[in-house]
Short mmCIF file of N, CA and C in Angstrom, two decimals:
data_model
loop_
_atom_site.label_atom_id
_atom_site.label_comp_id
_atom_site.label_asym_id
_atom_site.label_seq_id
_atom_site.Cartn_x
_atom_site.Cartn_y
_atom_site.Cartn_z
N UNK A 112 -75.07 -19.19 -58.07
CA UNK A 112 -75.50 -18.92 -56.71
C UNK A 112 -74.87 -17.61 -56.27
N UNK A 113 -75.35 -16.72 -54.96
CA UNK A 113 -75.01 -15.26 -54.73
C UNK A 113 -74.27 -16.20 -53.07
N UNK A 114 -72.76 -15.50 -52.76
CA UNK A 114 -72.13 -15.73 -51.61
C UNK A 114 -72.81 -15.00 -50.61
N UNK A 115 -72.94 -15.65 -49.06
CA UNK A 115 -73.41 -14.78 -48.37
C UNK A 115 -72.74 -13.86 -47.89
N UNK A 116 -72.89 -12.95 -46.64
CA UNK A 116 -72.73 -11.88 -46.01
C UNK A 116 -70.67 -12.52 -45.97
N UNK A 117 -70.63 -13.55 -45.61
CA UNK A 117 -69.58 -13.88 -44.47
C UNK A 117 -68.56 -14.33 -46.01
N UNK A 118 -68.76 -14.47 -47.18
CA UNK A 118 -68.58 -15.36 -48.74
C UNK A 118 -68.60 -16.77 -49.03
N UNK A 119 -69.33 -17.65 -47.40
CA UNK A 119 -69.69 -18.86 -48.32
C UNK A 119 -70.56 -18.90 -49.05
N UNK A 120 -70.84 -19.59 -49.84
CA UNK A 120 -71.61 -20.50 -51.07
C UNK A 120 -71.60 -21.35 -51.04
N UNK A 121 -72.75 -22.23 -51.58
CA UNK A 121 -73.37 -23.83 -51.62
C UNK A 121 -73.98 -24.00 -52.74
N UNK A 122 -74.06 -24.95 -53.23
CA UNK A 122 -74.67 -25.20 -54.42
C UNK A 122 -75.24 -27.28 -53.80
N UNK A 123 -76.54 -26.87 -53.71
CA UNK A 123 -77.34 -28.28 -52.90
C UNK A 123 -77.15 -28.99 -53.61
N UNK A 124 -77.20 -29.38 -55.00
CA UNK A 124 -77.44 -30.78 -55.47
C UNK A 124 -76.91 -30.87 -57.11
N UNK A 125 -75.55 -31.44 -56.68
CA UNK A 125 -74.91 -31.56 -58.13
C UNK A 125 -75.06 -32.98 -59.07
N UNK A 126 -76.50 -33.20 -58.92
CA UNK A 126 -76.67 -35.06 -59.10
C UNK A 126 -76.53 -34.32 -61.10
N UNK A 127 -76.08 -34.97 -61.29
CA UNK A 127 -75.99 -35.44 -63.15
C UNK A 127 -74.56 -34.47 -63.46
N UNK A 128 -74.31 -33.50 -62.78
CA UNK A 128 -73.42 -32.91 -63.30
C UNK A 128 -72.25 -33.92 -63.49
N UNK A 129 -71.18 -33.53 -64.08
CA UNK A 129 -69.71 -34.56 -64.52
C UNK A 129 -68.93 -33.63 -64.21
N UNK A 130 -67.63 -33.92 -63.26
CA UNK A 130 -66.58 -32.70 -62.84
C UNK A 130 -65.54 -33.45 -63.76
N UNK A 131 -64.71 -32.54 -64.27
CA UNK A 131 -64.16 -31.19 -63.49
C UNK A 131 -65.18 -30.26 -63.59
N UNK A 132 -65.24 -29.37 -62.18
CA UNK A 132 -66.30 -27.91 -62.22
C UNK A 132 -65.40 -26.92 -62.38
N UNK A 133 -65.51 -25.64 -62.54
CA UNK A 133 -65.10 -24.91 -62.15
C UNK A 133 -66.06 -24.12 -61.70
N UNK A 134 -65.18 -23.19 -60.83
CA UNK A 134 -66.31 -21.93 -59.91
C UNK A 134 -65.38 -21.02 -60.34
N UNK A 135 -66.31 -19.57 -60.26
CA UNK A 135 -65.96 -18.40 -60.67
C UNK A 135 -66.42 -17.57 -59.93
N UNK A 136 -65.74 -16.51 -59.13
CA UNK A 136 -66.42 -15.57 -57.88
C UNK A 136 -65.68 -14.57 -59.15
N UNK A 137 -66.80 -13.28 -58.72
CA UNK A 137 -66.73 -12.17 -59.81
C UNK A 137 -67.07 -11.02 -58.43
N UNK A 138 -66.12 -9.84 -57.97
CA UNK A 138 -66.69 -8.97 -57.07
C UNK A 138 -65.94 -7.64 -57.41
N UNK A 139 -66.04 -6.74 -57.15
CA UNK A 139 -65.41 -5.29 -56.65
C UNK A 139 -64.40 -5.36 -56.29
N UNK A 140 -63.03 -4.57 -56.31
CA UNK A 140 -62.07 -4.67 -55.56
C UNK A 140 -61.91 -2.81 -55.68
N UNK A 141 -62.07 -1.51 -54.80
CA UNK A 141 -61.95 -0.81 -55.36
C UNK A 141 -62.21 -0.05 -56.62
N UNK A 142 -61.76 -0.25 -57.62
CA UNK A 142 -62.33 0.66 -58.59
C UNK A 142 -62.48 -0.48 -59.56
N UNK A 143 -61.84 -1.92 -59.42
CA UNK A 143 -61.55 -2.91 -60.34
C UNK A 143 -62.57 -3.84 -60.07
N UNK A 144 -63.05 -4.94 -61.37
CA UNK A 144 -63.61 -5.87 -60.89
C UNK A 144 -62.75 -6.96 -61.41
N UNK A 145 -62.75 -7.68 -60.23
CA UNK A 145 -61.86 -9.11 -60.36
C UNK A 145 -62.48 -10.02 -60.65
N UNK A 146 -62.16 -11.02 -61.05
CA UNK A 146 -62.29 -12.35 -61.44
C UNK A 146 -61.37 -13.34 -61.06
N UNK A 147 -62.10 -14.52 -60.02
CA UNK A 147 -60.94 -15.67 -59.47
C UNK A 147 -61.93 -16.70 -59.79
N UNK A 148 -60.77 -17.88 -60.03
CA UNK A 148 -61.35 -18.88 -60.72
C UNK A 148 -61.02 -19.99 -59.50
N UNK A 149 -61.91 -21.35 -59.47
CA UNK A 149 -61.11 -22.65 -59.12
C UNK A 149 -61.25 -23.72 -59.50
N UNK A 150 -60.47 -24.45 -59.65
CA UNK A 150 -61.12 -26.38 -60.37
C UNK A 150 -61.49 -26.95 -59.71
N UNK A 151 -62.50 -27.67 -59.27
CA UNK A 151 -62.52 -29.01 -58.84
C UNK A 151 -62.67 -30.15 -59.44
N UNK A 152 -61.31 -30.83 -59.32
CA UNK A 152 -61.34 -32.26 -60.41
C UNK A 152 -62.00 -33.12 -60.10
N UNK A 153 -62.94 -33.57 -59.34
CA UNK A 153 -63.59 -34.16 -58.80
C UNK A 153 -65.16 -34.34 -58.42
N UNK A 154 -66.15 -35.22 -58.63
CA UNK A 154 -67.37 -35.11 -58.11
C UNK A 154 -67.50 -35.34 -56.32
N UNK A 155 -68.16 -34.65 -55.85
CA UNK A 155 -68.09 -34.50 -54.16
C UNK A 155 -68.90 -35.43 -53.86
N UNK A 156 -68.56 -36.45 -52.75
CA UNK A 156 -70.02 -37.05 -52.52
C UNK A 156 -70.18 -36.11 -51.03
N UNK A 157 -71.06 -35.96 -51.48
CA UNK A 157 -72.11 -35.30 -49.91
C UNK A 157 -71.42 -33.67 -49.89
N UNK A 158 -71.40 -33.09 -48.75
CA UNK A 158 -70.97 -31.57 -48.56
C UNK A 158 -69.44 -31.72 -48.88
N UNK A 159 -68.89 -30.64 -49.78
CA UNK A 159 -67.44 -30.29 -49.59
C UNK A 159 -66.99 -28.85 -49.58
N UNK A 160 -66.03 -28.89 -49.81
CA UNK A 160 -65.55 -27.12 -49.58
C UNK A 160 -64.67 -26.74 -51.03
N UNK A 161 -64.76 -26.11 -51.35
CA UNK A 161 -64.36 -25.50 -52.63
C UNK A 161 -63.92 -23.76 -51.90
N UNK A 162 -62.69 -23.67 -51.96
CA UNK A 162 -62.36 -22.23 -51.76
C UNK A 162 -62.11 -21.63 -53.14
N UNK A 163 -62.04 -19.95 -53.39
CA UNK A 163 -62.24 -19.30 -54.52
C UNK A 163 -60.97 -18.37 -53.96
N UNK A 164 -60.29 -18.18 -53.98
CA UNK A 164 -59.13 -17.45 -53.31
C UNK A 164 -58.33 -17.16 -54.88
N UNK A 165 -56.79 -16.36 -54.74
CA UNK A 165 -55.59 -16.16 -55.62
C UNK A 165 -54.92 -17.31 -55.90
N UNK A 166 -54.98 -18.30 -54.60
CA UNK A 166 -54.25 -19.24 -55.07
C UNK A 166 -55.00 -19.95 -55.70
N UNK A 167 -56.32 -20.36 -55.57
CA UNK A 167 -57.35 -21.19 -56.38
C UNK A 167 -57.45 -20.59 -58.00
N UNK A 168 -57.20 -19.56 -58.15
CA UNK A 168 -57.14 -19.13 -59.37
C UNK A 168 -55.58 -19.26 -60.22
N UNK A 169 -54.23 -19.02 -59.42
CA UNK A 169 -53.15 -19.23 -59.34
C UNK A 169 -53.01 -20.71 -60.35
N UNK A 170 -53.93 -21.94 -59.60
CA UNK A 170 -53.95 -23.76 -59.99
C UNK A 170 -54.88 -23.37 -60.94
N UNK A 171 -55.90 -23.03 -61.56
CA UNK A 171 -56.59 -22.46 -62.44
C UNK A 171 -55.43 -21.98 -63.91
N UNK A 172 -54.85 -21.30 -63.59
CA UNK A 172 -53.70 -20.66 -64.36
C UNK A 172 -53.19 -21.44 -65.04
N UNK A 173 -52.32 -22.56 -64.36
CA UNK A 173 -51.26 -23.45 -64.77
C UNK A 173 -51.72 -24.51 -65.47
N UNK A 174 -53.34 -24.95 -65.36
CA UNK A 174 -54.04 -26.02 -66.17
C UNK A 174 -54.66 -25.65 -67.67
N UNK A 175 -55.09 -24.39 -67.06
CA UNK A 175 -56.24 -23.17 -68.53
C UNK A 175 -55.82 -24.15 -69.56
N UNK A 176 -56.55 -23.94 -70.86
CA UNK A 176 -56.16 -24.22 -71.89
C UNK A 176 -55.71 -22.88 -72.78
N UNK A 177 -56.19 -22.03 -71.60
CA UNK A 177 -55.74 -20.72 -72.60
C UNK A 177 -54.65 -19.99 -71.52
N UNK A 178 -53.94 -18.96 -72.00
CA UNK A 178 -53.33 -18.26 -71.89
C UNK A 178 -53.20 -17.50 -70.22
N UNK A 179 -54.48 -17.57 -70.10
CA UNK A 179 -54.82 -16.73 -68.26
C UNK A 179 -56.10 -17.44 -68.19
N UNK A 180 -56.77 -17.66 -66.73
CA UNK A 180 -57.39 -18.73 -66.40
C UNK A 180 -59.32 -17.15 -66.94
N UNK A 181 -59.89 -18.26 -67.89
CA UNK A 181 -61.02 -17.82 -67.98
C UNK A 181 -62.15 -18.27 -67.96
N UNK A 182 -63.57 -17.99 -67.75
CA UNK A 182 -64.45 -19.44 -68.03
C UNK A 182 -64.23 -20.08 -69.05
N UNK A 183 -64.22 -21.46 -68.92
CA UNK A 183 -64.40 -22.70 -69.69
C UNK A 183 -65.07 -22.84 -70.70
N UNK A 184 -65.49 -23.64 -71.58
CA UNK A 184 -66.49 -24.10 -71.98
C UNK A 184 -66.41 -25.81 -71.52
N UNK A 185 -67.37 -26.08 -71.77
CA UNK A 185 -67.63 -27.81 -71.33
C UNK A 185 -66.58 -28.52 -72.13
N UNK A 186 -66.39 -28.39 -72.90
CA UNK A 186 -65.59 -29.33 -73.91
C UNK A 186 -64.06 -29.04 -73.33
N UNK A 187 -63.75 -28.03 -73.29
CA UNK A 187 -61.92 -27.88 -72.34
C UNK A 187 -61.77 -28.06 -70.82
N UNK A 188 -63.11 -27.91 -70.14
CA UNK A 188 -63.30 -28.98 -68.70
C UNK A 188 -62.88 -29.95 -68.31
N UNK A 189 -63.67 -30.58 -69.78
CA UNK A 189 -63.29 -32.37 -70.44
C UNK A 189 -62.30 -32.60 -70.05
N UNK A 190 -61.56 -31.87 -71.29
CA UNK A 190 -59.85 -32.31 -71.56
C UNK A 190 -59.38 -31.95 -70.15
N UNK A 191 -59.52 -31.50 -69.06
CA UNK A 191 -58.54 -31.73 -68.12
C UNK A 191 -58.79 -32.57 -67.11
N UNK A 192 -57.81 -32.80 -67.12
CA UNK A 192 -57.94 -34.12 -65.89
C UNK A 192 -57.76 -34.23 -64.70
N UNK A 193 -58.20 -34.53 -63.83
CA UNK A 193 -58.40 -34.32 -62.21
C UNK A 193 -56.75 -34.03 -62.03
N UNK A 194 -55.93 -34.95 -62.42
CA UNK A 194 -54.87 -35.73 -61.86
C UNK A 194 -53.85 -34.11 -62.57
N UNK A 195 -53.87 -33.61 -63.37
CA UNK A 195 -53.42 -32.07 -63.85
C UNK A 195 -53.71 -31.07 -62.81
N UNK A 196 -55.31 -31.57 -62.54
CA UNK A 196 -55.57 -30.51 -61.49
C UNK A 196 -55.09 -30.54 -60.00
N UNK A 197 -54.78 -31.75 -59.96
CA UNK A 197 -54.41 -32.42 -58.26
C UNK A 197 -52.75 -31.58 -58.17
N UNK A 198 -52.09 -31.73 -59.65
CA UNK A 198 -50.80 -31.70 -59.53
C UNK A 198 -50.15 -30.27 -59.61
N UNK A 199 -51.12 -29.23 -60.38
CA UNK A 199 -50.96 -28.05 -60.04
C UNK A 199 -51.44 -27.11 -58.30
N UNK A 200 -52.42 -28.35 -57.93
CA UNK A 200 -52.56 -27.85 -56.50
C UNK A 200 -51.70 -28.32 -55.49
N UNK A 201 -50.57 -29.28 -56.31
CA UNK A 201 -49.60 -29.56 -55.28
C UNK A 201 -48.60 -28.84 -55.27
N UNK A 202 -48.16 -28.39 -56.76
CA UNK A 202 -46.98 -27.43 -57.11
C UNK A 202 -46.86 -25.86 -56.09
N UNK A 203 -48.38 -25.26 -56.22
CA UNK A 203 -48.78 -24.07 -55.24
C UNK A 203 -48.98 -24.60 -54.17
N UNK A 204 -49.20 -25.71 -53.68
CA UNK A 204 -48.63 -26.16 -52.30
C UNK A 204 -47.36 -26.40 -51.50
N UNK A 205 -46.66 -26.41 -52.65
CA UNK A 205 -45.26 -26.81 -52.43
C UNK A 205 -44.49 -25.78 -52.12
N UNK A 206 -45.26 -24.56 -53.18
CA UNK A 206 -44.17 -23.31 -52.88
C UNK A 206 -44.66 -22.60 -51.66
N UNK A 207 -46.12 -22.39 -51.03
CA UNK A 207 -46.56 -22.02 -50.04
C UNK A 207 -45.79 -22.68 -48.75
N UNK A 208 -45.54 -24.41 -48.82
CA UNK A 208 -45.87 -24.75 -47.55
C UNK A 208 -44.91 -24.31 -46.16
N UNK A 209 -43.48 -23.80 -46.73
CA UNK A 209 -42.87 -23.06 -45.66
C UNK A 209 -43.54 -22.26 -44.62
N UNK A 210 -43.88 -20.88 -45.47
CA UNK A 210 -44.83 -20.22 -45.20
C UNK A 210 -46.17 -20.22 -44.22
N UNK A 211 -46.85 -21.32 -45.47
CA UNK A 211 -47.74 -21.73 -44.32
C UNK A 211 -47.81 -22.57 -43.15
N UNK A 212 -46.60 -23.29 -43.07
CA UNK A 212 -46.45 -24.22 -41.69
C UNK A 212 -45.87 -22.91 -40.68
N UNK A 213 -45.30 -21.69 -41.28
CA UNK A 213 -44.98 -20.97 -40.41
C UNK A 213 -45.57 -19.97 -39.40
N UNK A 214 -47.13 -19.89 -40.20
CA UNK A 214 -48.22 -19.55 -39.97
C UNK A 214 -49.02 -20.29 -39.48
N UNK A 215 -48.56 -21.52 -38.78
CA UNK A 215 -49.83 -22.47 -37.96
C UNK A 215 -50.54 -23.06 -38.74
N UNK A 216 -50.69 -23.63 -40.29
CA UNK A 216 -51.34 -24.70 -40.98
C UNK A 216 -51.21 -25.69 -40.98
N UNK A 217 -49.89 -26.19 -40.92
CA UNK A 217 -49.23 -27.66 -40.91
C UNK A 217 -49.36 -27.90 -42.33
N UNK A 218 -48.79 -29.35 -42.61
CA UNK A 218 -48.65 -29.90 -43.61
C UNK A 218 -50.17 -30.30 -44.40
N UNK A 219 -51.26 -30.62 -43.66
CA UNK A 219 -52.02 -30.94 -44.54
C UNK A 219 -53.37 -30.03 -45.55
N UNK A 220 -52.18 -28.41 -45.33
CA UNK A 220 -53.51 -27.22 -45.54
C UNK A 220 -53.22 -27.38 -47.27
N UNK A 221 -54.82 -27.55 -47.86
CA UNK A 221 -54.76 -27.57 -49.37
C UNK A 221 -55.45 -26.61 -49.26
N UNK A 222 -55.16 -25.59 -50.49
CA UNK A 222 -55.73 -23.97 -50.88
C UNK A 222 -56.89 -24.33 -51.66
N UNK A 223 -57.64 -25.89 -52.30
CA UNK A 223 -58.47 -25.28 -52.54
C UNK A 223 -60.08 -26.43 -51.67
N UNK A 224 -59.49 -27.33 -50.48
CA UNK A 224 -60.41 -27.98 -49.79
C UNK A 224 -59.88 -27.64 -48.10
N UNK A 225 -59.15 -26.67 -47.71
CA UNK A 225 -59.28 -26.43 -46.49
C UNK A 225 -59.95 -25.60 -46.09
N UNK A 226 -61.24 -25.59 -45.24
CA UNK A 226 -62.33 -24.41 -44.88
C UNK A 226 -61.59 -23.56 -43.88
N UNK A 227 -62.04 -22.25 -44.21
CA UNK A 227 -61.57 -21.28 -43.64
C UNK A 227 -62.89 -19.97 -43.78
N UNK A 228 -62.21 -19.03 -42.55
CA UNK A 228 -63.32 -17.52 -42.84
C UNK A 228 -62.45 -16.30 -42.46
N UNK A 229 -63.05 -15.31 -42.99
CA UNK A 229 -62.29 -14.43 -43.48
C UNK A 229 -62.20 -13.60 -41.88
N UNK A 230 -61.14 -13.93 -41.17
CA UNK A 230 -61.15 -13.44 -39.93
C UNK A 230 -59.49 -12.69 -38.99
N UNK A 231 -58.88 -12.93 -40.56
CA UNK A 231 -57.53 -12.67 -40.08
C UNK A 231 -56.58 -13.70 -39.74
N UNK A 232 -57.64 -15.10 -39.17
CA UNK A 232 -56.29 -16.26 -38.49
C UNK A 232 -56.45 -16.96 -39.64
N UNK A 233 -55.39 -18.27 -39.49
CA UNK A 233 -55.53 -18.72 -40.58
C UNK A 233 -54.81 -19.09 -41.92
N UNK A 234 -56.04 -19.28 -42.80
CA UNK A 234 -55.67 -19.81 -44.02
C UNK A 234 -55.70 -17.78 -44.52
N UNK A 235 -56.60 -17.49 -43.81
CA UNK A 235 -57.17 -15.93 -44.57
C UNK A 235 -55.92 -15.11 -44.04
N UNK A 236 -55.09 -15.60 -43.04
CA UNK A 236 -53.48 -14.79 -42.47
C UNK A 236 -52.68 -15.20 -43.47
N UNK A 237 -52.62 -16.48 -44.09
CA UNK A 237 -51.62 -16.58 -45.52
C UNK A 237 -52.10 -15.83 -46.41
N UNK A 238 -53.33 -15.88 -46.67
CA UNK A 238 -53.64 -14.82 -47.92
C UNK A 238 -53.09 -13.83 -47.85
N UNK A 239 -53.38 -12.91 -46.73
CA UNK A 239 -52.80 -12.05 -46.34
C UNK A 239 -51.88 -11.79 -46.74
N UNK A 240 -50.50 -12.88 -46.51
CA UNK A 240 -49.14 -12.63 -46.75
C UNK A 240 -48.88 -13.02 -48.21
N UNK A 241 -50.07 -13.31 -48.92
CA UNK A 241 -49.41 -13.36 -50.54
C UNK A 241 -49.48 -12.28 -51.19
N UNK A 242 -48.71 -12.42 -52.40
CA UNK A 242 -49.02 -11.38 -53.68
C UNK A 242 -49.04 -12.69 -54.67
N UNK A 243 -50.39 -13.17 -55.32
CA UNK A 243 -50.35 -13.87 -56.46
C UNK A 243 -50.56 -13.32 -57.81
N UNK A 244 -49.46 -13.36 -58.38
CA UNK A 244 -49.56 -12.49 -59.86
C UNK A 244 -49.55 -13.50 -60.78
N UNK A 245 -50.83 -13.57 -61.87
CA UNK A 245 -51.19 -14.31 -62.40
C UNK A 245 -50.61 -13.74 -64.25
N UNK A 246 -50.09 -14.52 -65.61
CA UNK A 246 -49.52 -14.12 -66.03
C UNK A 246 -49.40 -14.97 -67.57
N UNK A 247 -49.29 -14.26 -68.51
CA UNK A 247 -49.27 -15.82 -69.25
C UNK A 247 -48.56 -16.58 -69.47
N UNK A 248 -48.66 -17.77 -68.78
CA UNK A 248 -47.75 -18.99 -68.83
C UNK A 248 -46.98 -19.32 -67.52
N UNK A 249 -47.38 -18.48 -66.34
CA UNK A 249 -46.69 -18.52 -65.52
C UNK A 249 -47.74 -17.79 -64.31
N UNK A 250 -47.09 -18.28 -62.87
CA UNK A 250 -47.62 -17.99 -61.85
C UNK A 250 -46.30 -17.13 -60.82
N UNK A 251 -46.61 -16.16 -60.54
CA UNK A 251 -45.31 -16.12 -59.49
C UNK A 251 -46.24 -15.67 -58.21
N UNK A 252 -45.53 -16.58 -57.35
CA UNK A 252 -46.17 -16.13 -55.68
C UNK A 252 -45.01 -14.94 -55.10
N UNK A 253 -45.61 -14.37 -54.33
CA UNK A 253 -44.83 -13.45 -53.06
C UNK A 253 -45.10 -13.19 -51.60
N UNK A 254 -44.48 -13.58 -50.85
CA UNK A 254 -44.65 -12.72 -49.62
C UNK A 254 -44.40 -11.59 -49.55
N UNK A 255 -45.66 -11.04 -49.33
CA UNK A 255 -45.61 -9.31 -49.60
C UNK A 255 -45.16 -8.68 -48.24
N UNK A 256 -45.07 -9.37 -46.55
CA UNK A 256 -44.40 -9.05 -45.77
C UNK A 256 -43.22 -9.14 -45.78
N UNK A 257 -42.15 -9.78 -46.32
CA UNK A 257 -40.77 -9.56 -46.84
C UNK A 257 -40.37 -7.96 -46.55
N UNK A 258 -39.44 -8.25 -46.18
CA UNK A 258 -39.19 -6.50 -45.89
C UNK A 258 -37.53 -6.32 -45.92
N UNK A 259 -37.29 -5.32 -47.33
CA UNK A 259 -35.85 -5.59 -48.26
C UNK A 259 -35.10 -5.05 -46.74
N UNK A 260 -34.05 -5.15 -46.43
CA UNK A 260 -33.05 -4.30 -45.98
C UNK A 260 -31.81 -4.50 -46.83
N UNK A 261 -31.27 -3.07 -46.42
CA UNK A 261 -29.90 -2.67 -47.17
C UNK A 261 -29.21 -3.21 -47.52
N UNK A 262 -28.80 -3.58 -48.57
CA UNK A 262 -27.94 -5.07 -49.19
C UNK A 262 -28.22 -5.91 -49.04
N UNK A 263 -29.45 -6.44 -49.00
CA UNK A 263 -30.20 -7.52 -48.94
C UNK A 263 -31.67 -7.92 -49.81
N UNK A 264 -31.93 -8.79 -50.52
CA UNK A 264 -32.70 -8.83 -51.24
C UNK A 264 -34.23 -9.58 -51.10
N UNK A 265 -35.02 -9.14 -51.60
CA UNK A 265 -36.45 -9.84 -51.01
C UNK A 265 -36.41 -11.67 -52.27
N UNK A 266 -35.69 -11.67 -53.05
CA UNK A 266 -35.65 -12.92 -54.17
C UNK A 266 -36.20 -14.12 -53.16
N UNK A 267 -36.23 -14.08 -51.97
CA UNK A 267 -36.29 -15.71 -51.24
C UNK A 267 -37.91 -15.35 -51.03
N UNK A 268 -38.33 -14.52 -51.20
CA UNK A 268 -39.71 -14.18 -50.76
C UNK A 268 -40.93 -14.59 -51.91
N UNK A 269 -39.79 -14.87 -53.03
CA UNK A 269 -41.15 -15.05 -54.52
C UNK A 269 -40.78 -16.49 -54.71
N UNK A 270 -41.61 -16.43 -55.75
CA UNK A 270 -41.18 -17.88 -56.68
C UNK A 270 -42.04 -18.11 -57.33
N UNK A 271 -41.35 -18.44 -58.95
CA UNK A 271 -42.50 -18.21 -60.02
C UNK A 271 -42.91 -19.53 -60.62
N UNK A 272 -43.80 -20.25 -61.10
CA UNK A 272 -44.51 -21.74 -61.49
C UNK A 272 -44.67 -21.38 -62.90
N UNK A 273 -44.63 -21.79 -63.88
CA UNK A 273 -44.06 -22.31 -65.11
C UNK A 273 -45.18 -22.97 -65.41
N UNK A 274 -46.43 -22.69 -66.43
CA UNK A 274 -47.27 -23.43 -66.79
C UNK A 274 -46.58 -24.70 -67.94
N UNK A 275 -47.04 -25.66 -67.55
CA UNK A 275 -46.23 -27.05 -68.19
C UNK A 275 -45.33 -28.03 -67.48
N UNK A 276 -44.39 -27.39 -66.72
CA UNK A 276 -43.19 -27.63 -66.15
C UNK A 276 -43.64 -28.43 -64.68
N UNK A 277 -42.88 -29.70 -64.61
CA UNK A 277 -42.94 -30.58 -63.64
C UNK A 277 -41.72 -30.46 -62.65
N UNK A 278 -40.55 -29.57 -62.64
CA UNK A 278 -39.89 -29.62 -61.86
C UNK A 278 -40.52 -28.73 -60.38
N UNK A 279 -39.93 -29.52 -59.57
CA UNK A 279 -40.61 -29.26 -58.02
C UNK A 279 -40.23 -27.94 -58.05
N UNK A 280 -40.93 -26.97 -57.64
CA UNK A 280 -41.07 -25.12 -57.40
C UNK A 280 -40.26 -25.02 -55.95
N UNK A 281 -39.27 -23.86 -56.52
CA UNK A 281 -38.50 -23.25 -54.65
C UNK A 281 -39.94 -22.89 -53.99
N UNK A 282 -39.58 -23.59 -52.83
CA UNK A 282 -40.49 -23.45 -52.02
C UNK A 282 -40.28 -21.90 -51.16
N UNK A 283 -41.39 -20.85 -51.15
CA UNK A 283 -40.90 -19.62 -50.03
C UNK A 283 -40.43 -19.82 -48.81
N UNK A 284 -39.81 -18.70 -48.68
CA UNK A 284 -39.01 -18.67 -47.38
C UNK A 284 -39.57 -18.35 -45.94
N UNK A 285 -39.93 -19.20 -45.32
CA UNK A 285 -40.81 -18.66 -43.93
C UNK A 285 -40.36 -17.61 -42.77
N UNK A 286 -39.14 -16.92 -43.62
CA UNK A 286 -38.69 -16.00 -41.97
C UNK A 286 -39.48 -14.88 -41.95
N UNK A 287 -40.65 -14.16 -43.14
CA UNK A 287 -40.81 -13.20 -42.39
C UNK A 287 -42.83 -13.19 -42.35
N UNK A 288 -43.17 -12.81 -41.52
CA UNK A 288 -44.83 -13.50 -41.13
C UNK A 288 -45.20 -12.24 -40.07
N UNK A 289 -46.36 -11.63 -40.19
CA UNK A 289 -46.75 -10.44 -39.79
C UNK A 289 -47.78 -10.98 -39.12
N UNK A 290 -48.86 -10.03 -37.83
CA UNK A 290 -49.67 -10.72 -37.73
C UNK A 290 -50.65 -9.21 -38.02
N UNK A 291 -51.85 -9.63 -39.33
CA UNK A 291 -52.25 -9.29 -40.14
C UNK A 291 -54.30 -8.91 -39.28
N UNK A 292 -54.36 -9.32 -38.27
CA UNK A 292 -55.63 -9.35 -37.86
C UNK A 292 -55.95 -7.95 -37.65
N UNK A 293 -55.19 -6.82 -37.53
CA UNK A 293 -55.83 -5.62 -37.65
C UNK A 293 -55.24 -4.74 -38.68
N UNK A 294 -55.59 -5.24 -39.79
CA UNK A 294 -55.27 -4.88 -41.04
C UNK A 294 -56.45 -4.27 -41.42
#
């Protein structure tokens, strides 16, 4: 399907398909073309929301069967299991949620079923404040508003996720939050 003007997308009628899905948004960035990925472990009943964001590609990362998150084929879909996918979207939840409770989300914002539009407030104001560097074998987040001063270090501002690894991720540090709407 082609995203509209605003970048939602719909896809009407997923009757026979078997999830896990993945979605793949492919666009321009400047001189680069990107590629972001997302899972959904799950079959939807009726309308749902699927976001395509860094962090959706980020939980993409940590499940891949390969190396950096790429299209699939059906058969390595298979092999993953909702409950892999639930748990890498909790891990990048975990390290966000400072952050994002600091930014007005609260506790129950998931990066890849909370609807949002690209307007500055928001889920699209955390984006804002990330740097997701995607990597092999590993995810590291950043708050890219962090701002070093003199003998002082930005380290509370990242935190890197470990493809495999079940120990709970430092969660970022919420002191520093810009407001990003006329960016």
């Amino acid at each position: 399907t082609t995203a509209g003007a605003d970048g939602s997308y719909r896809f009407d009628d997923l009757t026979g398909y078997v999830a896990p899905f993945q979605i793949q948004a492919t666009g321009q960035l400047g001189e680069a073309v990107v590629t972001l990925h997302a899972l959904v472990g799950s079959a939807p009943s009726g309308a749902a929301v699927a976001n395509i964001t860094p962090l959706t590609n980020a939980i993409a990362a940590l499940v891949a069967p390969t190396d950096l998150p790429t299209a699939m084929t059906p058969a390595q879909l298979q092999a993953l299991s909702p409950q892999a996918i639930a748990q890498a979207g909790e891990r990048v939840a975990a390290v966000i949620a400072p952050l994002a409770g600091a930014l007005g989300l609260g506790q129950g914002f998931d990066p890849l079923t909370t609807p949002f539009t690209a307007v500055g407030t928001g889920a699209d104001r955390l984006l804002d404040h990330l740097d997701v560097a995607v990597a092999p074998g590993t995810v590291s987040v950043a708050n890219k508003m962090a701002v070093a001063t003199e003998g002082q270090s930005t380290a509370s501002a990242a935190a890197t996720l470990v493809k495999g690894d079940t120990a709970a991720p430092t969660p970022l540090a919420n002191t520093e939050t810009s407001d990003t709407q006329n960016f």
